[in-house]
Coordinates of C-alpha atoms in Angstrom, one line a residue:
Chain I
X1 CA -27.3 5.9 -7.8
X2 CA -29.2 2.9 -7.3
X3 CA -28.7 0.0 -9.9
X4 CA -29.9 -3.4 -10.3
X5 CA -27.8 -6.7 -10.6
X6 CA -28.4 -10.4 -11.4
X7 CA -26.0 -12.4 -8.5
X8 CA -26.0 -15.8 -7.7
X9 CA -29.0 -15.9 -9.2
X10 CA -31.2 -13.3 -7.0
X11 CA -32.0 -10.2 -8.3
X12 CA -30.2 -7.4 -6.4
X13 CA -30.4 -3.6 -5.4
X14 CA -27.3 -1.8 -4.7
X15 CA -26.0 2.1 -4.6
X16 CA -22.7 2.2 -4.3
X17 CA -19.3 3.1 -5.8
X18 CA -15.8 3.0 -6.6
X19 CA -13.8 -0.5 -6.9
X20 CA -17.3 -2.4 -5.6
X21 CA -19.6 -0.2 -8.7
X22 CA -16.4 -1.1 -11.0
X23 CA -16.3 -5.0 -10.1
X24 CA -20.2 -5.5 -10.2
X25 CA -20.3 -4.0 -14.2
X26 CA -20.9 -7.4 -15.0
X27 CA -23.4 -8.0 -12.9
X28 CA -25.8 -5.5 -14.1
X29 CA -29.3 -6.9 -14.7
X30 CA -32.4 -4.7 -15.9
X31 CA -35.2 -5.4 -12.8
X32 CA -38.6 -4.1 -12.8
X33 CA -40.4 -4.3 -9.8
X34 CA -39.3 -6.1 -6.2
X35 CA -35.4 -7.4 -5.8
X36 CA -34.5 -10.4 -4.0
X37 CA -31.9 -8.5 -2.0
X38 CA -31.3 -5.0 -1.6
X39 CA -27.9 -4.3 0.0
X40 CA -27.4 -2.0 2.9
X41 CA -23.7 -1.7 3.2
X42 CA -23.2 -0.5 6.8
X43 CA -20.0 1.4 5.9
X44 CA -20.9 4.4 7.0
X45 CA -21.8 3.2 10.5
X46 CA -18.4 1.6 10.9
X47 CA -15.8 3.9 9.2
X48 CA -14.3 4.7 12.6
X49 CA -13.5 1.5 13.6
X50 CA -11.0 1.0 10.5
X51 CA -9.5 4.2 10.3
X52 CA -6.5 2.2 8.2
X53 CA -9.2 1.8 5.6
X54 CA -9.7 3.2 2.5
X55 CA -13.5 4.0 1.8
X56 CA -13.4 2.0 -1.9
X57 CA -11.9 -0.9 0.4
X58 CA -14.6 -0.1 3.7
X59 CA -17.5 0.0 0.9
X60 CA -16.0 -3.2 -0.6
X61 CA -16.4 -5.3 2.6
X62 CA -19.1 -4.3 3.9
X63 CA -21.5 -4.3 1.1
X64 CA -20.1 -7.9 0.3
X65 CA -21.0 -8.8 3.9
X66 CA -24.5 -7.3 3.8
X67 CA -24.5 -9.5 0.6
X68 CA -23.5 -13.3 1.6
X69 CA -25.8 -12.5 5.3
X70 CA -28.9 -12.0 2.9
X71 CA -27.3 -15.0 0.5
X72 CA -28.2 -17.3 3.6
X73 CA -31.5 -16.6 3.2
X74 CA -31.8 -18.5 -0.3
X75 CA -30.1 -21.2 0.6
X76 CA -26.3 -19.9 -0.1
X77 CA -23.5 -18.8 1.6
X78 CA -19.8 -17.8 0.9
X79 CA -16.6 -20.0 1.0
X80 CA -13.2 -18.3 1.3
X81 CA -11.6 -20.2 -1.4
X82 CA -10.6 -19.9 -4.9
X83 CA -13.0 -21.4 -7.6
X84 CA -11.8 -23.1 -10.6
X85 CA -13.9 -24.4 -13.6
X86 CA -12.5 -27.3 -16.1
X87 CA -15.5 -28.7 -18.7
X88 CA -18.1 -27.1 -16.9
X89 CA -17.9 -28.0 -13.7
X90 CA -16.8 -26.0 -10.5
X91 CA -14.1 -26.5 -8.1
X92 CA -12.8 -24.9 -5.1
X93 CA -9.8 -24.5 -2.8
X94 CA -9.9 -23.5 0.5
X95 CA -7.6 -22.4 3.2
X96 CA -6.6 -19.5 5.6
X97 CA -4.8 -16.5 3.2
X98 CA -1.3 -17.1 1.9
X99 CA -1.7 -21.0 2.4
X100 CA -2.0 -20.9 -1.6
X101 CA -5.4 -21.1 -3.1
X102 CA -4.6 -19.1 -5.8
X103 CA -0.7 -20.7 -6.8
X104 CA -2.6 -23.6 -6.6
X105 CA -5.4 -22.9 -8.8
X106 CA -3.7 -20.9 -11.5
X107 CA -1.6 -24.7 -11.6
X108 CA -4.5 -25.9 -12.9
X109 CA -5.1 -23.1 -15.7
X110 CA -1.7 -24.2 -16.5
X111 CA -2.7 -27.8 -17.1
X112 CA -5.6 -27.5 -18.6
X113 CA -5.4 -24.5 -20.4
X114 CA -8.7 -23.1 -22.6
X115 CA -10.9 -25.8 -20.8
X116 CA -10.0 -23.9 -17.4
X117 CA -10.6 -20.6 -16.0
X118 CA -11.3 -19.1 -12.4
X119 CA -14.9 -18.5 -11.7
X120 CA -13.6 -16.4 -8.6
X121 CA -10.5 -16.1 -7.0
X122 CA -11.3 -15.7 -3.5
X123 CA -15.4 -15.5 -2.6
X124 CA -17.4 -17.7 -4.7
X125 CA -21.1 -17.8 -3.5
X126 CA -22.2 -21.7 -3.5
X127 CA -26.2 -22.0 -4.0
X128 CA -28.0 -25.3 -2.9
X129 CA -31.1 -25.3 -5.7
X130 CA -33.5 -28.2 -6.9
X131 CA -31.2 -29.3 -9.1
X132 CA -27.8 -29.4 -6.8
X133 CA -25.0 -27.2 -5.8
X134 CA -23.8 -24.6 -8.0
X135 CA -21.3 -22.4 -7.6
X136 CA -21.2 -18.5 -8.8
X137 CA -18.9 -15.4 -9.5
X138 CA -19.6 -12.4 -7.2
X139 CA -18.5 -8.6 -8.0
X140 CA -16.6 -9.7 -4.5
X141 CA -13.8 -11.8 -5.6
X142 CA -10.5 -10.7 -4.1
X143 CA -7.9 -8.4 -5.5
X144 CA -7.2 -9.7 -8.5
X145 CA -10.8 -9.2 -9.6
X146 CA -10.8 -12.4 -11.5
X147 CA -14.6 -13.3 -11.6
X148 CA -17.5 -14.3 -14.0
X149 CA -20.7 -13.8 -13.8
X150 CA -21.9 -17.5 -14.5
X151 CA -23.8 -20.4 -12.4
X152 CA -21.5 -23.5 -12.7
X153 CA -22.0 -26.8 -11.0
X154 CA -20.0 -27.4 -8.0
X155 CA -17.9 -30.6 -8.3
X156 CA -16.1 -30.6 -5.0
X157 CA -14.5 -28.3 -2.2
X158 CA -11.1 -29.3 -1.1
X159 CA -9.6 -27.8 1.9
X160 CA -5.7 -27.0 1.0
X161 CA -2.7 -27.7 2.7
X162 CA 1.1 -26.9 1.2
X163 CA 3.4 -30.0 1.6
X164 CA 6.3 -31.4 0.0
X165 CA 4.5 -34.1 -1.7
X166 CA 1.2 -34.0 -3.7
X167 CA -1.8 -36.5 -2.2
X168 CA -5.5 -36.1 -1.9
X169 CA -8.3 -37.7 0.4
X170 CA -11.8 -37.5 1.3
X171 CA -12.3 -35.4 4.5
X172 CA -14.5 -35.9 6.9
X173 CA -15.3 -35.8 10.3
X174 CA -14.4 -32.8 13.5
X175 CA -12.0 -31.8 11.4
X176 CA -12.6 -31.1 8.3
X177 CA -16.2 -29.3 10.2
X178 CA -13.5 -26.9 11.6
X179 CA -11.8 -26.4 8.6
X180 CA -14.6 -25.9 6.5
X181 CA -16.6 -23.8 8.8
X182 CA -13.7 -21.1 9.2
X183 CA -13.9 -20.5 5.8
X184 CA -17.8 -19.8 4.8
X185 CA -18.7 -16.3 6.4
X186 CA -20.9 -16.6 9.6
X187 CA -22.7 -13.4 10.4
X188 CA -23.3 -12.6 13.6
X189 CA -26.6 -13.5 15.2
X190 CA -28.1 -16.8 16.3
X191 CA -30.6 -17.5 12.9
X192 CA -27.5 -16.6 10.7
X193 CA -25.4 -19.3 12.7
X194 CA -27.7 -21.6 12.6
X195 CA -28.2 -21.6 8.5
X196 CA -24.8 -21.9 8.3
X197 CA -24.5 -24.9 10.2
X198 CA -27.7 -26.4 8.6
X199 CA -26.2 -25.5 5.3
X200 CA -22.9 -26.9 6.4
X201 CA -24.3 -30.6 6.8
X202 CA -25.9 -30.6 3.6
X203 CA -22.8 -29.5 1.7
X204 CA -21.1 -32.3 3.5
X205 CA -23.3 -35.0 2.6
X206 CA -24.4 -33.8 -0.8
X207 CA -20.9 -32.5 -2.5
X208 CA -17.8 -34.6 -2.0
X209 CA -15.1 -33.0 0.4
X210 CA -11.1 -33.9 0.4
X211 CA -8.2 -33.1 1.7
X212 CA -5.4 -32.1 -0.7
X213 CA -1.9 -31.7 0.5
X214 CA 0.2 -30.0 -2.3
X215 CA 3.3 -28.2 -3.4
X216 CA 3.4 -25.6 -6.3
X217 CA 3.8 -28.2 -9.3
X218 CA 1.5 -28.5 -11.9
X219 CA 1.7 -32.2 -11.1
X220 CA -0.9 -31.3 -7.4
X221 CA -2.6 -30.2 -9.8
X222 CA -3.3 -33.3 -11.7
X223 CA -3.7 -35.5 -8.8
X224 CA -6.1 -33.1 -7.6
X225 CA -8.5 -33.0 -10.7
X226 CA -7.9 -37.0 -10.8
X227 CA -9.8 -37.3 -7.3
X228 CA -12.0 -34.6 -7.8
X229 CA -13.1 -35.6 -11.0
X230 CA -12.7 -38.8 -11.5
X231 CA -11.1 -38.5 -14.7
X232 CA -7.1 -38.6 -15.8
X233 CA -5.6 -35.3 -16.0
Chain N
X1 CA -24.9 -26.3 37.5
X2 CA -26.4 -24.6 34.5
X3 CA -24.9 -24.3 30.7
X4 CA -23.4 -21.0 29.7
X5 CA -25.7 -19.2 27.5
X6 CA -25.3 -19.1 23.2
X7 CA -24.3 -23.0 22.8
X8 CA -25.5 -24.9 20.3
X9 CA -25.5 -28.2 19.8
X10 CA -26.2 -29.5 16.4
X11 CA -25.8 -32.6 13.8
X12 CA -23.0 -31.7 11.2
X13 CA -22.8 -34.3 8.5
X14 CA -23.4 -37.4 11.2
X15 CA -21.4 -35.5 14.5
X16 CA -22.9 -34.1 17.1
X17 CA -20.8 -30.7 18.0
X18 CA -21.6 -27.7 19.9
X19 CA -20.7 -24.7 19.4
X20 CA -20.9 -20.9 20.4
X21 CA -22.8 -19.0 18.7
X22 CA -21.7 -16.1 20.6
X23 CA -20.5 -12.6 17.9
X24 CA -17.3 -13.5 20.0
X25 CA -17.4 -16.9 18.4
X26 CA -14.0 -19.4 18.7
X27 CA -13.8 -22.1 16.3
X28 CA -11.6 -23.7 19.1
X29 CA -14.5 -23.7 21.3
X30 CA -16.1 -26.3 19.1
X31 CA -16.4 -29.8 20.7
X32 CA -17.7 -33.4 19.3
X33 CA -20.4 -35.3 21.9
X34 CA -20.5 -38.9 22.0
X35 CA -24.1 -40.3 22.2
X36 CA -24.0 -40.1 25.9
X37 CA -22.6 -36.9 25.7
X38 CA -25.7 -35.2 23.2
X39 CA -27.9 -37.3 26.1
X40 CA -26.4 -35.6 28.9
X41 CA -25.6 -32.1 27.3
X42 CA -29.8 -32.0 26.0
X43 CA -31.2 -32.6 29.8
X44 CA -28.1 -29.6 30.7
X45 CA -30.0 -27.3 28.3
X46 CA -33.6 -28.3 30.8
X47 CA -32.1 -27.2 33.4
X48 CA -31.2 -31.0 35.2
X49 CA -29.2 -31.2 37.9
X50 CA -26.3 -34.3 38.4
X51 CA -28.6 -36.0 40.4
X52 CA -30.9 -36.5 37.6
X53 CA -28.2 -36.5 35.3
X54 CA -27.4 -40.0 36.7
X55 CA -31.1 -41.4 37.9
X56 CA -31.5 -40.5 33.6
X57 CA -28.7 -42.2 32.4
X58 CA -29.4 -45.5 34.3
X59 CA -33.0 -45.5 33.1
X60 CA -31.4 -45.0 29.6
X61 CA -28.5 -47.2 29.5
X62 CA -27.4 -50.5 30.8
X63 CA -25.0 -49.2 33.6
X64 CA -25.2 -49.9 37.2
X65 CA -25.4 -47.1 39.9
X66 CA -21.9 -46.6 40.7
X67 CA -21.4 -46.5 36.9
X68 CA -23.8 -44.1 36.5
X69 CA -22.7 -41.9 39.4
X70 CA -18.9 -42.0 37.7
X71 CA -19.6 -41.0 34.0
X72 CA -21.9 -38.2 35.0
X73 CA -19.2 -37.0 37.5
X74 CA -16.7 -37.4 34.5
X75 CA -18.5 -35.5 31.8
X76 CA -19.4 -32.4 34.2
X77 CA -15.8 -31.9 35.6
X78 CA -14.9 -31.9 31.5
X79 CA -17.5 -29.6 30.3
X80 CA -16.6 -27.5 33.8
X81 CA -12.6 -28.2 32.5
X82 CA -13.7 -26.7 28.8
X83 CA -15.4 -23.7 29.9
X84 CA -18.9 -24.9 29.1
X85 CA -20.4 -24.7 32.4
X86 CA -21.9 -20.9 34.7

């Protein structure tokens, strides 16, 4: 059955089921009239090519995808990271899978305690609105299902890297372009590639951007939230 | 000399890269151009030819002919070397 949702701030149609139905509960949002975005999750279509998938796991990823595509088109896309909040204010850690986004954030719900939780633990949608860059839950956040539906400014994105010692520093530059932009989903097509990359240079001038090289004490992350926040731990 | 189809080139927080935006895209594929490089690479993408290459870069830049002649010579047999050129 057809429902309607409230994510990222659009309004969204969507029929669909299992795990996906289950992890956009909170997400449910009385609509009358037009939606932003109505999802067409091309599972169907592709169900052959992954025959090692599960349809729960096929409807999954592929209504998420159809999701962050149409996300481009208000100005948002989807970074493969996983999105802590401390006092209000967003921050995420990126990296290729098992590098340690999520050791590395729950470090930080360790520190900090009730003034932390994860906003998503592996595909926050980041929004560029009149105000700034905020960042956002999704029903699509990894296996853990750790998301909330809530709009939080986004403090920073720093691009993760284990190593013995912790130390953080602005990135810039070729590199962190490569790093960053294997992370945030590009959908196939010339217009979609070319948001992203618009999108892309904004994000880089307008949000600051670091390096963090860290091991799994609860001391990475306290140099983290120093540079990323400004503030002592 | 022509440029393989689906590049783009593009200004990403103050570089110039290029990159494919091919459904076959590689990250690795991604390069940086100089100034000279974005000068040369945008009169690739209309279609000119070395000769023109170098008549435009000594109009442009302060360069003498033999100069000229190298550095265009230079960057094709790179972007030939990376896979960039038909």
């Amino acid at each position: 059955m057809e429902k309607t949702y409230l994510i990222a701030g659009l309004t969204v149609k969507m029929d669909t089921y299992g795990r996906t139905l289950e992890q956009a509960k909170p997400y449910l949002y009385d609509v009358s009239g037009d939606c932003d975005i109505a999802i067409v999750s091309n599972w169907k279509v592709f169900r052959d090519e992954f025959p090692s998938w599960s349809d729960d796991m096929g409807e999954y990823i592929f209504s998420g995808f159809d999701f962050y595509k149409k996300l481009l088109g208000y100005d948002g896309m989807m970074v493969h990271s996983s999105a802590v909040v401390v006092d209000g204010t967003a921050y995420l850690f990126t990296a290729d899978s098992g590098t340690g986004k999520s050791t590395h954030t729950n470090l930080w719900l360790k520190q900090f305690g009730d003034r932390a939780y994860i906003l998503n633990d592996d595909k926050p949608a980041i929004r560029r609105e009149k105000d700034g860059w905020f960042a956002y839950g999704t029903p699509w956040s990894g296996k853990h299902d750790l998301s909330r539906n809530i709009r939080v400014p986004l403090g920073g994105v720093a691009v993760l890297n284990r190593a013995e010692e912790n130390a953080i520093a602005p990135f810039a530059g070729v590199e962190a372009i490569q790093q960053l932009l294997k992370q945030i989903n590009r959908p196939k097509g010339m217009d979609c590639r070319v948001k992203v990359m618009e999108l892309l240079d904004l994000l880089m001038k307008e949000v600051p951007i670091w390096k963090l090289d860290c091991n799994m004490e609860v001391e990475a992350a306290q140099v983290a939230y120093g540079a990323m926040s400004g503030k002592d731990a | 000399m022509k440029l393989k189809e689906g590049f783009l080139l593009r200004e990403i927080a103050g570089e110039t890269v290029v990159l494919p935006t091919g459904d076959d895209l590689d990250l690795n594929m991604m390069i940086t151009l100089n100034e000279t490089g974005k000068f040369l690479w945008q009169r690739l993408e209309q279609g000119a030819e070395e000769a023109e290459l170098v008549e435009a870069v000594l109009a442009e830049y302060e360069i003498d002919a033999e100069g000229a002649k190298h550095h265009v010579h230079a960057f094709l047999e790179k972007l030939n070397e990376f896979g960039f050129l038909a």
